[in-house]
CSV table of C-alpha atoms in Angstrom, one decimal:
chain,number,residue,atom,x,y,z
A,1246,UNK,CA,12.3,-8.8,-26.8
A,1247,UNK,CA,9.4,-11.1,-26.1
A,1248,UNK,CA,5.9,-10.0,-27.4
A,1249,UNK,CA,3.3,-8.9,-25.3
A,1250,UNK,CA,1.3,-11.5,-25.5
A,1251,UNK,CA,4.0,-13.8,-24.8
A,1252,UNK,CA,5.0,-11.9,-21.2
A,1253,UNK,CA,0.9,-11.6,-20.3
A,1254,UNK,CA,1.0,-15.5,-20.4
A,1255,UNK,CA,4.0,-15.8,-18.2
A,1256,UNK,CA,2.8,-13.2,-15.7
A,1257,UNK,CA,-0.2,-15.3,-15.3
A,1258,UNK,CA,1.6,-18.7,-14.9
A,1259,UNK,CA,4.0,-16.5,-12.5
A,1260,UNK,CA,1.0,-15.4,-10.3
A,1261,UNK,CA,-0.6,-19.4,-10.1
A,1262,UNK,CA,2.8,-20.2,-9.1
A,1263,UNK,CA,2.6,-16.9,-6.3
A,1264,UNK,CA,-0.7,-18.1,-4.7
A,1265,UNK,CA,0.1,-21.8,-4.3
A,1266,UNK,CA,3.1,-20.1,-2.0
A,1267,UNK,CA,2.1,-19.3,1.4
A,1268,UNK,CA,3.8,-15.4,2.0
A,1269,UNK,CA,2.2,-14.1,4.8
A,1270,UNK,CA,3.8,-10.9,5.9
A,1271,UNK,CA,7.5,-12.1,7.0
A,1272,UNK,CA,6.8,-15.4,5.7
A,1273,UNK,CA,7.9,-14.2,2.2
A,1274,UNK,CA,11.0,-16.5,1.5
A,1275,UNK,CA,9.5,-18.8,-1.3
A,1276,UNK,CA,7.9,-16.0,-3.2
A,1277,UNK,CA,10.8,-14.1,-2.8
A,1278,UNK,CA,12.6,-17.0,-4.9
A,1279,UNK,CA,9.9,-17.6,-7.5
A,1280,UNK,CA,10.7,-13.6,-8.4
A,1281,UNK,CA,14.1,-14.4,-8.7
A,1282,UNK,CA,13.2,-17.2,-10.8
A,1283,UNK,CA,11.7,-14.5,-13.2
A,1284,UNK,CA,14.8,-12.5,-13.7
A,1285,UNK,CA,17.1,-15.6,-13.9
A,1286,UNK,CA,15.4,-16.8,-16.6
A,1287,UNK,CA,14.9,-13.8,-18.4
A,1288,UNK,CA,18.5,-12.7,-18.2
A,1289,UNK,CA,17.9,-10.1,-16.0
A,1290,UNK,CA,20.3,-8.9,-12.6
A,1291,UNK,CA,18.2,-8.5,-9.3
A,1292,UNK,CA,18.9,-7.7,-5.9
A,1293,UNK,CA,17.5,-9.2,-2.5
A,1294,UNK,CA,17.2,-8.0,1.3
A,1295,UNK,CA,15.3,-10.1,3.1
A,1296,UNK,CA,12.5,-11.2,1.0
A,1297,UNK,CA,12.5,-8.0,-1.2
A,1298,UNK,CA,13.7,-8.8,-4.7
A,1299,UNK,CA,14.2,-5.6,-6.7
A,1300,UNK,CA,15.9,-4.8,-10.6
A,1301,UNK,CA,17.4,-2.3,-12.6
A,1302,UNK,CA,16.7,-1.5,-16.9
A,1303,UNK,CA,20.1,-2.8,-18.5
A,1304,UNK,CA,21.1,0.6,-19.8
A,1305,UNK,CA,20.8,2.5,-16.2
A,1306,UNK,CA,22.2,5.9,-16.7
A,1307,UNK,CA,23.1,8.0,-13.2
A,1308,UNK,CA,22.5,11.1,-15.4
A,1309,UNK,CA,19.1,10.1,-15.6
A,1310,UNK,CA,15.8,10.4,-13.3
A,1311,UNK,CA,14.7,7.2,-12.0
A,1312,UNK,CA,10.5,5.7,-12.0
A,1313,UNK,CA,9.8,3.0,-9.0
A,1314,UNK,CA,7.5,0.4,-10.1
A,1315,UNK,CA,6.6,-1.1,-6.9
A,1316,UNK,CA,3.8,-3.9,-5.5
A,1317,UNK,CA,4.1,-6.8,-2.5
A,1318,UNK,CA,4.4,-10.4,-2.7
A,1319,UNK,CA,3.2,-11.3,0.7
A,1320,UNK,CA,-0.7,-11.9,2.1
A,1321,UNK,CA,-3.1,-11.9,4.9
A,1322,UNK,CA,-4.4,-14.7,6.5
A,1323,UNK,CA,-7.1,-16.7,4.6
A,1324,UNK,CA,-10.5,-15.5,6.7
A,1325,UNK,CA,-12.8,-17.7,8.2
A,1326,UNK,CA,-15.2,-17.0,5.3
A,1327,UNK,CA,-13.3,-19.3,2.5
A,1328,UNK,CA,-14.9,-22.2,0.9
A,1329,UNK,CA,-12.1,-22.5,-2.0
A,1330,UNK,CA,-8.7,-23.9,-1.1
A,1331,UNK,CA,-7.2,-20.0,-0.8
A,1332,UNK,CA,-3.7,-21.8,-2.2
A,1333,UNK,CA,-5.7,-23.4,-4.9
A,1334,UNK,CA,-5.1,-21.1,-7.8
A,1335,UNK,CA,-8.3,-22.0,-10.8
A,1336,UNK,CA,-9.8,-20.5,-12.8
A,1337,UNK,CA,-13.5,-20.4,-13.2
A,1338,UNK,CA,-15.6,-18.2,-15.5
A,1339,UNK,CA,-12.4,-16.1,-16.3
A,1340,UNK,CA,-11.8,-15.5,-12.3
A,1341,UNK,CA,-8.4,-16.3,-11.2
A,1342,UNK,CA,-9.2,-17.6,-7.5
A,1343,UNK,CA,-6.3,-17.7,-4.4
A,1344,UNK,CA,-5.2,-15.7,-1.6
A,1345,UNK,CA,-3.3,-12.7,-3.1
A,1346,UNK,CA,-4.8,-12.7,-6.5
A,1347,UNK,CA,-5.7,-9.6,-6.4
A,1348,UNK,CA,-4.0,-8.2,-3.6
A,1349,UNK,CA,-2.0,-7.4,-4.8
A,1350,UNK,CA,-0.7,-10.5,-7.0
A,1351,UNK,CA,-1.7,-9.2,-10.4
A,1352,UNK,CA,-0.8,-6.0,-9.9
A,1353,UNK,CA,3.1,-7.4,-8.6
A,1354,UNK,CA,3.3,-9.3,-11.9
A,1355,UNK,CA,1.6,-7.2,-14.4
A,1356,UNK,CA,4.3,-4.5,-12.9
A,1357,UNK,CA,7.3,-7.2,-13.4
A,1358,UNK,CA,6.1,-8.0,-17.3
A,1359,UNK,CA,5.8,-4.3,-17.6
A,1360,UNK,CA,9.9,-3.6,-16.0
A,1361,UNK,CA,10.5,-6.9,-18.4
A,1362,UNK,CA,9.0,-5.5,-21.8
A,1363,UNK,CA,11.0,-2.1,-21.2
A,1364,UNK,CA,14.2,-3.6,-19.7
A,1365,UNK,CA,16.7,-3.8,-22.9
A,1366,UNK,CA,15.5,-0.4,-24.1
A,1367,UNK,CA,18.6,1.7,-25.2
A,1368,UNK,CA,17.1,5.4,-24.9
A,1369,UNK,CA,14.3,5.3,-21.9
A,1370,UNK,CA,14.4,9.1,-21.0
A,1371,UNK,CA,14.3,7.7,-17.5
A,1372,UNK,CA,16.1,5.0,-15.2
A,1373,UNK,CA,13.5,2.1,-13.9
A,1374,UNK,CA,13.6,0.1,-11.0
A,1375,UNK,CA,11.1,-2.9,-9.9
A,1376,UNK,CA,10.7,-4.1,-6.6
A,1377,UNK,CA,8.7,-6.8,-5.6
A,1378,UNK,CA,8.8,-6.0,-1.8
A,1379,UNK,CA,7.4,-7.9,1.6
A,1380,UNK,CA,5.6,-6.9,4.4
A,1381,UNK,CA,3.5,-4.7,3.5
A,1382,UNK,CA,0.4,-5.8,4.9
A,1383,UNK,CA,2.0,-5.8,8.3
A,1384,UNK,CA,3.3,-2.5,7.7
A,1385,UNK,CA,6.6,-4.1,8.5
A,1386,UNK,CA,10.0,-2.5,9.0
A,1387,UNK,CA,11.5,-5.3,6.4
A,1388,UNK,CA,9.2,-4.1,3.7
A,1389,UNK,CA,10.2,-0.9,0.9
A,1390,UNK,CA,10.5,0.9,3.9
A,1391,UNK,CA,13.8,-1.1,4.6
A,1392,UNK,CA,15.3,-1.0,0.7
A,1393,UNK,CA,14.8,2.6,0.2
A,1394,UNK,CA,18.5,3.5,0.9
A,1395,UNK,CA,19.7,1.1,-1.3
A,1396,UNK,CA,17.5,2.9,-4.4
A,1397,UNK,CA,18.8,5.6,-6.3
A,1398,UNK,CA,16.9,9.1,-5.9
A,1399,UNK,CA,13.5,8.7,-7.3
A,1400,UNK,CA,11.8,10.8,-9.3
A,1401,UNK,CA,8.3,9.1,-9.4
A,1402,UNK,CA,6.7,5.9,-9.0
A,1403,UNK,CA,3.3,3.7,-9.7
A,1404,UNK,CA,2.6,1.4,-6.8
A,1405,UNK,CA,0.7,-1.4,-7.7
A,1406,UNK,CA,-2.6,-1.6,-6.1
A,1407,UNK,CA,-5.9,-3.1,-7.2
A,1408,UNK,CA,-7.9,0.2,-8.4
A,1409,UNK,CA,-9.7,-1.5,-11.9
A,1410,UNK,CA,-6.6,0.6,-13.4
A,1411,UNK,CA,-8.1,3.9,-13.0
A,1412,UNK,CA,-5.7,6.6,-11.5
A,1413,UNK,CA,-5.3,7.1,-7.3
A,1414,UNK,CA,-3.6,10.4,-7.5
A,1415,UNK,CA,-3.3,10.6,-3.5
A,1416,UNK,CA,-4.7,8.3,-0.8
A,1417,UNK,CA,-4.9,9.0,3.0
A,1418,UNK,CA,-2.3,8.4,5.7
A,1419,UNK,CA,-2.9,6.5,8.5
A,1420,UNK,CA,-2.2,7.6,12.3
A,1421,UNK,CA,-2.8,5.1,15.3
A,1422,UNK,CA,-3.2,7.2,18.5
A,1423,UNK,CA,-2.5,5.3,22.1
A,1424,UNK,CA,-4.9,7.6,24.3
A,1425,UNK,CA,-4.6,7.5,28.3
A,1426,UNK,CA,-6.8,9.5,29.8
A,1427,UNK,CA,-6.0,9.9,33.9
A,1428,UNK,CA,-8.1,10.0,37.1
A,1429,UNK,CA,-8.6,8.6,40.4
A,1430,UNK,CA,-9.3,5.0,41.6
A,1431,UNK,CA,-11.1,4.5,44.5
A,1432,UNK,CA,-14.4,2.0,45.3
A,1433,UNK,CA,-17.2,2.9,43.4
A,1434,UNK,CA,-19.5,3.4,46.9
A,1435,UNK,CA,-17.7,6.3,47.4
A,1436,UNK,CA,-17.7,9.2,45.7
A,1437,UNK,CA,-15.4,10.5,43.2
A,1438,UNK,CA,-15.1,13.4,41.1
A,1439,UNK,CA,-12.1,12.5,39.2
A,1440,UNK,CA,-12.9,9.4,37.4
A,1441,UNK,CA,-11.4,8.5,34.3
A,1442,UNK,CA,-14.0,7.2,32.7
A,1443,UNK,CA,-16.2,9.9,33.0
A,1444,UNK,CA,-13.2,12.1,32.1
A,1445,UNK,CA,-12.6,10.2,28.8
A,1446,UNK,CA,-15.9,11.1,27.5
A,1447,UNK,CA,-15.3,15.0,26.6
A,1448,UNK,CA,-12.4,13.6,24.7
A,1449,UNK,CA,-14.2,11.3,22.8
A,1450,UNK,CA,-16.8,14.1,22.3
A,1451,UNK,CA,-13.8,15.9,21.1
A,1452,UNK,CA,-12.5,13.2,18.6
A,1453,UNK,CA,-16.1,13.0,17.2
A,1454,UNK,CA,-17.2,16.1,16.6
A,1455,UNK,CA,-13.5,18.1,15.9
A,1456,UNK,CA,-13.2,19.1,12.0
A,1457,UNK,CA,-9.8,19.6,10.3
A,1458,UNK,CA,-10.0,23.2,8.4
A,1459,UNK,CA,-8.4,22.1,5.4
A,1460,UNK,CA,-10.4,19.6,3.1
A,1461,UNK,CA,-8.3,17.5,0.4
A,1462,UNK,CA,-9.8,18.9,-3.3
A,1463,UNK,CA,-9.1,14.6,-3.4
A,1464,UNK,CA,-9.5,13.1,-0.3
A,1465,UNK,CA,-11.9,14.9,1.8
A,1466,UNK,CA,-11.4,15.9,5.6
A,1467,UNK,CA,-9.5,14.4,8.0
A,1468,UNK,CA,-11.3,11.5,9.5
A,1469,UNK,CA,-10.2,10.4,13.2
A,1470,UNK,CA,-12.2,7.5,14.7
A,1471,UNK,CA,-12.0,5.7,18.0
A,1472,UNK,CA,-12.5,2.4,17.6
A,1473,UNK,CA,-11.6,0.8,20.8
A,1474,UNK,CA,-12.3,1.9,24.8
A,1475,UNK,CA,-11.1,-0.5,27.7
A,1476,UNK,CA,-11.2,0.5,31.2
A,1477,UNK,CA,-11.7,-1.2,34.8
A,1478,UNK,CA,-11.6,-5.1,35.7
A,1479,UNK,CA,-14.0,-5.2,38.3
A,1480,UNK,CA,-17.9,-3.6,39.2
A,1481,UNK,CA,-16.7,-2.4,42.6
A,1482,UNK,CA,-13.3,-0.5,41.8
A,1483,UNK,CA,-13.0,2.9,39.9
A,1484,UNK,CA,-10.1,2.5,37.7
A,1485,UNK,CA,-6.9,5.1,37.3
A,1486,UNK,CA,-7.2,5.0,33.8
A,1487,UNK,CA,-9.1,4.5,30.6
A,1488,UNK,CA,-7.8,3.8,27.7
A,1489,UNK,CA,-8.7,4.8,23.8
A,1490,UNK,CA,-7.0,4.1,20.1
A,1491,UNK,CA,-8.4,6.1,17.8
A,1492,UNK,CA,-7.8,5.6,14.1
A,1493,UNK,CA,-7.1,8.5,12.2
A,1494,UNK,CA,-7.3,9.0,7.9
A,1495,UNK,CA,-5.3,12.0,7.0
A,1496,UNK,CA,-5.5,13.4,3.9
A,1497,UNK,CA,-2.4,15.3,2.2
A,1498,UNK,CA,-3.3,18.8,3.3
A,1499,UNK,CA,-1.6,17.5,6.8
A,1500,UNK,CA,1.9,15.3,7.8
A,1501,UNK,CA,1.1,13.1,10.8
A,1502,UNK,CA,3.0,15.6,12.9
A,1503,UNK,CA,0.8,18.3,12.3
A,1504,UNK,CA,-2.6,16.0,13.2
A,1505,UNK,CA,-0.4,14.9,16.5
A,1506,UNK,CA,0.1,18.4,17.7
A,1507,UNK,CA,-3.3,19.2,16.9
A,1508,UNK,CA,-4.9,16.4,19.1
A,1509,UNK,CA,-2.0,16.7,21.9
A,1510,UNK,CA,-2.9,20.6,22.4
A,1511,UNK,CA,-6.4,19.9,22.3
A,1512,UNK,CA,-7.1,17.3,24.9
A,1513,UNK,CA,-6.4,16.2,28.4
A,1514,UNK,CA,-4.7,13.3,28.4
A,1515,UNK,CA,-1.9,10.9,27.2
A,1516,UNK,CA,-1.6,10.8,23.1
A,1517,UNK,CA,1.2,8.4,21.7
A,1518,UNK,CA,1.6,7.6,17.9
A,1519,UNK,CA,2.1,3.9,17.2
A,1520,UNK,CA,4.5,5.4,14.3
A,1521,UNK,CA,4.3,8.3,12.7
A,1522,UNK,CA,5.6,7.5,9.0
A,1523,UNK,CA,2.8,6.3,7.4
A,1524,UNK,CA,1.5,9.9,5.7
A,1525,UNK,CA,-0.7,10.8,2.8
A,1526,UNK,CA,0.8,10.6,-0.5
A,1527,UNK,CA,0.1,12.1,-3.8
A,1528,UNK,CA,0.6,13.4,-6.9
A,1529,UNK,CA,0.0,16.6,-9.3
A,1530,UNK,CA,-2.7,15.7,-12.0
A,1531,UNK,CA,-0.4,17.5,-14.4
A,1532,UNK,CA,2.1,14.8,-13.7
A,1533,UNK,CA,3.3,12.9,-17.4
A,1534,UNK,CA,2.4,9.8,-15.8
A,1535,UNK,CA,-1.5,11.0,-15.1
A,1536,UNK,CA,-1.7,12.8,-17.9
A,1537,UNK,CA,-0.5,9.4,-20.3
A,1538,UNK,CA,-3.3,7.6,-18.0
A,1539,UNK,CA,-6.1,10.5,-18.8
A,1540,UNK,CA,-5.2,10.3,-22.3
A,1541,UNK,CA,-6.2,6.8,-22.3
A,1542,UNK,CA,-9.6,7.0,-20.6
A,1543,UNK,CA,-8.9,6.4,-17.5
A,1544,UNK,CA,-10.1,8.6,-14.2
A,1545,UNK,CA,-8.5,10.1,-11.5
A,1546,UNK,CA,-9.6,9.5,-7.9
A,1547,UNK,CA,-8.4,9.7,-4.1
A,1548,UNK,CA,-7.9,6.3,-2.3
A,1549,UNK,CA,-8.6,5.6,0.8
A,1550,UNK,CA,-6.9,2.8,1.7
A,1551,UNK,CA,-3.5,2.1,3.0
A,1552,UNK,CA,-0.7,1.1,0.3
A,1553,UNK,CA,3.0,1.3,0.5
A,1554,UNK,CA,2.8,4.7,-1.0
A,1555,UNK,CA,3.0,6.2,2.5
A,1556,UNK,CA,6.6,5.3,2.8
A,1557,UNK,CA,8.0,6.7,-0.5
A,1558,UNK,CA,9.4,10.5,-0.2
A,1559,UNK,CA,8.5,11.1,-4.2
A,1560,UNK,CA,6.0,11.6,-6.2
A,1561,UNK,CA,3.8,8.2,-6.7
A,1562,UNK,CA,0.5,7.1,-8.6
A,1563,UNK,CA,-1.5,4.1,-7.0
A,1564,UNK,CA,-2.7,1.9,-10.5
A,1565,UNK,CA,-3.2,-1.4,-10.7
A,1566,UNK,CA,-5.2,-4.6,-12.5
A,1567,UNK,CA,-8.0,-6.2,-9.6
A,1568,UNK,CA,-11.2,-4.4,-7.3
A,1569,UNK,CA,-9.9,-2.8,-3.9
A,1570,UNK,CA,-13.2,-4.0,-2.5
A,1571,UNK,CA,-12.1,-7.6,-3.5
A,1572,UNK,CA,-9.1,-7.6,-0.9
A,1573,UNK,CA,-8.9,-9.4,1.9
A,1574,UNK,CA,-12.3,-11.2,1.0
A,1575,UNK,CA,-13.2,-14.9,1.2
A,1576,UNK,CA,-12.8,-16.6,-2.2
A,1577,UNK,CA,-10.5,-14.2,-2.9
A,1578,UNK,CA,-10.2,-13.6,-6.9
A,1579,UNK,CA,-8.5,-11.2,-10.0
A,1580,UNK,CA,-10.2,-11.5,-13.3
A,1581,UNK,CA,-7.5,-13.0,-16.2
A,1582,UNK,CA,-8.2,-10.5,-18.6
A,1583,UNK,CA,-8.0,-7.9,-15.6
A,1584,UNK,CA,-4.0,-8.7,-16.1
A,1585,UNK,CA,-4.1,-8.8,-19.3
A,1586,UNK,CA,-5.5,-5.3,-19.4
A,1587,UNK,CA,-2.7,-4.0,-16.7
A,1588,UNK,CA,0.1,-5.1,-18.3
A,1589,UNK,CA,-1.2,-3.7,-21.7
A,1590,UNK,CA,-2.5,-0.4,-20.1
A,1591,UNK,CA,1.0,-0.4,-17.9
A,1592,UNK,CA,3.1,-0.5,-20.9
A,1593,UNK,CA,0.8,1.9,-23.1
A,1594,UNK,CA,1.4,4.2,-19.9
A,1595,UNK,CA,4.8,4.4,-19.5
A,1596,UNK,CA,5.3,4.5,-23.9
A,1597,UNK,CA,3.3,7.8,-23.8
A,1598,UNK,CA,5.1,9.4,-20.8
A,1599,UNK,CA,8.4,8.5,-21.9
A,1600,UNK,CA,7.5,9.6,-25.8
A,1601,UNK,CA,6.4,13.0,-24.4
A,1602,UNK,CA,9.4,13.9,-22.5
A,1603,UNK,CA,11.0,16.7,-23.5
């Protein structure tokens, strides 16, 4: 078994090599190959669909429950705001710099040095499983979404998210509402009681001021949002229809169904879900896998942000080396000893849940 020290230096030479590869969501191929690379030459069997690359511990025992350790390889697109070569990856001041450094790059490789440490291990109390897994920026359906029925039943999982290691024990759900709301065109000299514009704005009203009853102990209330309002092309002409997307955070007091009903039965007008499988996601704070992260300092906390948590149907734990508020920015970095802590804190982690299995 290679020391620890030993796999944190590879993971880092692992993740250079991941940002100087352009992986934009669907655009995973070469990344895709660089993971498969890291199992090749450590000796280890993989698997690939599409550009997911995923692994099983040598001694995998059917009898036994199975843990997910889970992050993406692909990326936005660089923003406008870069001055850095976003492909560059230097370091600087201990800042590893490059598009997907910390989003989620050194989590995805802290995760793989983690699976690697653990792999040979006779007498894990549990099965593991790594995937290294596309699209998930995009939401795509090629992403762990698409995999999933290939995986054995899973007991729990960590998905690797930047979250400076500390524990997101649930984060919100995302639901993307299409809102039509009807009327009547006609020119605008005449007059007209029915116009869609005007009949839009008591459903706004209603999307701003409607309150969820039950409030998440983690994540708060519900929070819906409209963000966009088109309607009409000319000055002169009424229009039949205006048109709303609202943006709605749901915490994991509610499924996506539940919030659809909810808005459908409260207001007058055309509600259709972009998809409805993105839902909150969570897990007990009296899970092992907390409980070994409490035990070593760290906090527990509700995320708000989007991961590929909302697909999985188990338990799951967002934790992960980098900032959240780091992702997606210009000059996009991850901090070296930040991986160095993850994969120490990862493995440190996973000893004491496995240890205190009964």
């Amino acid at each position: 078994m290679k020391n620890i020290e030993t796999l944190i230096q590879e993971a880092i030479a692992l993740l250079k090599s991941l940002i100087q590869t352009p992986s934009f969501s669907s655009e995973e191929e070469q990344t895709a190959l660089l993971i498969e690379n890291w199992f090749t030459q450590n000796n280890i069997p993989f698997e690939r669909e599409n550009n997911n690359v995923w692994a099983y511990n040598k001694h995998f025992d059917k009898s036994k429950p199975t843990l997910l350790l889970n992050s993406h390889h692909d990326t936005v697109r660089p923003n406008q705001g870069y001055t850095n070569d976003p492909f560059e990856a230097k370091v600087e001041d201990g800042k590893l710099f490059g598009l997907g450094s910390n989003d989620a790059g050194g989590c995805l490789v802290s995760l793989i040095a983690t699976f690697t440490h653990f792999y040979a291990n006779e007498n894990l109390p549990y099965n593991i499983v790594v995937a290294a897994t596309a699209e998930e920026e995009s939401s795509g359906k090629n992403g762990l979404n698409s995999i999933l029925k290939h995986l054995p039943e899973l007991e729990c999982a960590i998905v690797g998210e930047p979250t400076l290691m500390q524990l997101a024990v649930a984060e919100k759900g995302l639901l993307v509402l299409d809102v039509v709301v009807k009327g009547t065109a006609s020119h605008a000299a005449h007059n007209n009681p029915d116009n869609p514009i005007y009949n839009a704005m008591p459903v706004i009203e209603w999307f701003k001021s409607y309150q969820f009853e039950k409030i998440s102990e983690v994540l708060g209330p519900v929070k819906m949002t409209v963000t966009q309002v088109t309607a009409g092309k000319q000055h002169n002409v009424v229009p039949a229809e205006c048109h709303l997307v609202v943006d709605i955070r749901v915490n994991d007091c509610y499924n996506n169904t539940e919030i659809l009903d909810t808005v459908r039965a409260n207001v007058n007008a055309e509600v259709t879900p972009r998809s409805m499988h993105l839902n909150a996601s969570s897990i007990p704070v009296s899970h092992g896998l907390v409980q070994a992260g409490i035990a070593l300092g760290r906090t527990t906390y509700g995320s708000p942000t989007l991961s590929d948590q909302s697909v999985l149907y188990c338990k799951s734990l967002k934790l992960g080396p980098g900032e959240s508020l780091r992702s997606h920015s210009a000059n996009e970095f991850i901090y070296v000893n930040e991986i160095e802590e993850g994969i120490e804190l990862y493995i440190k982690i996973l000893t004491d849940f496995f240890n205190n299995i009964k």
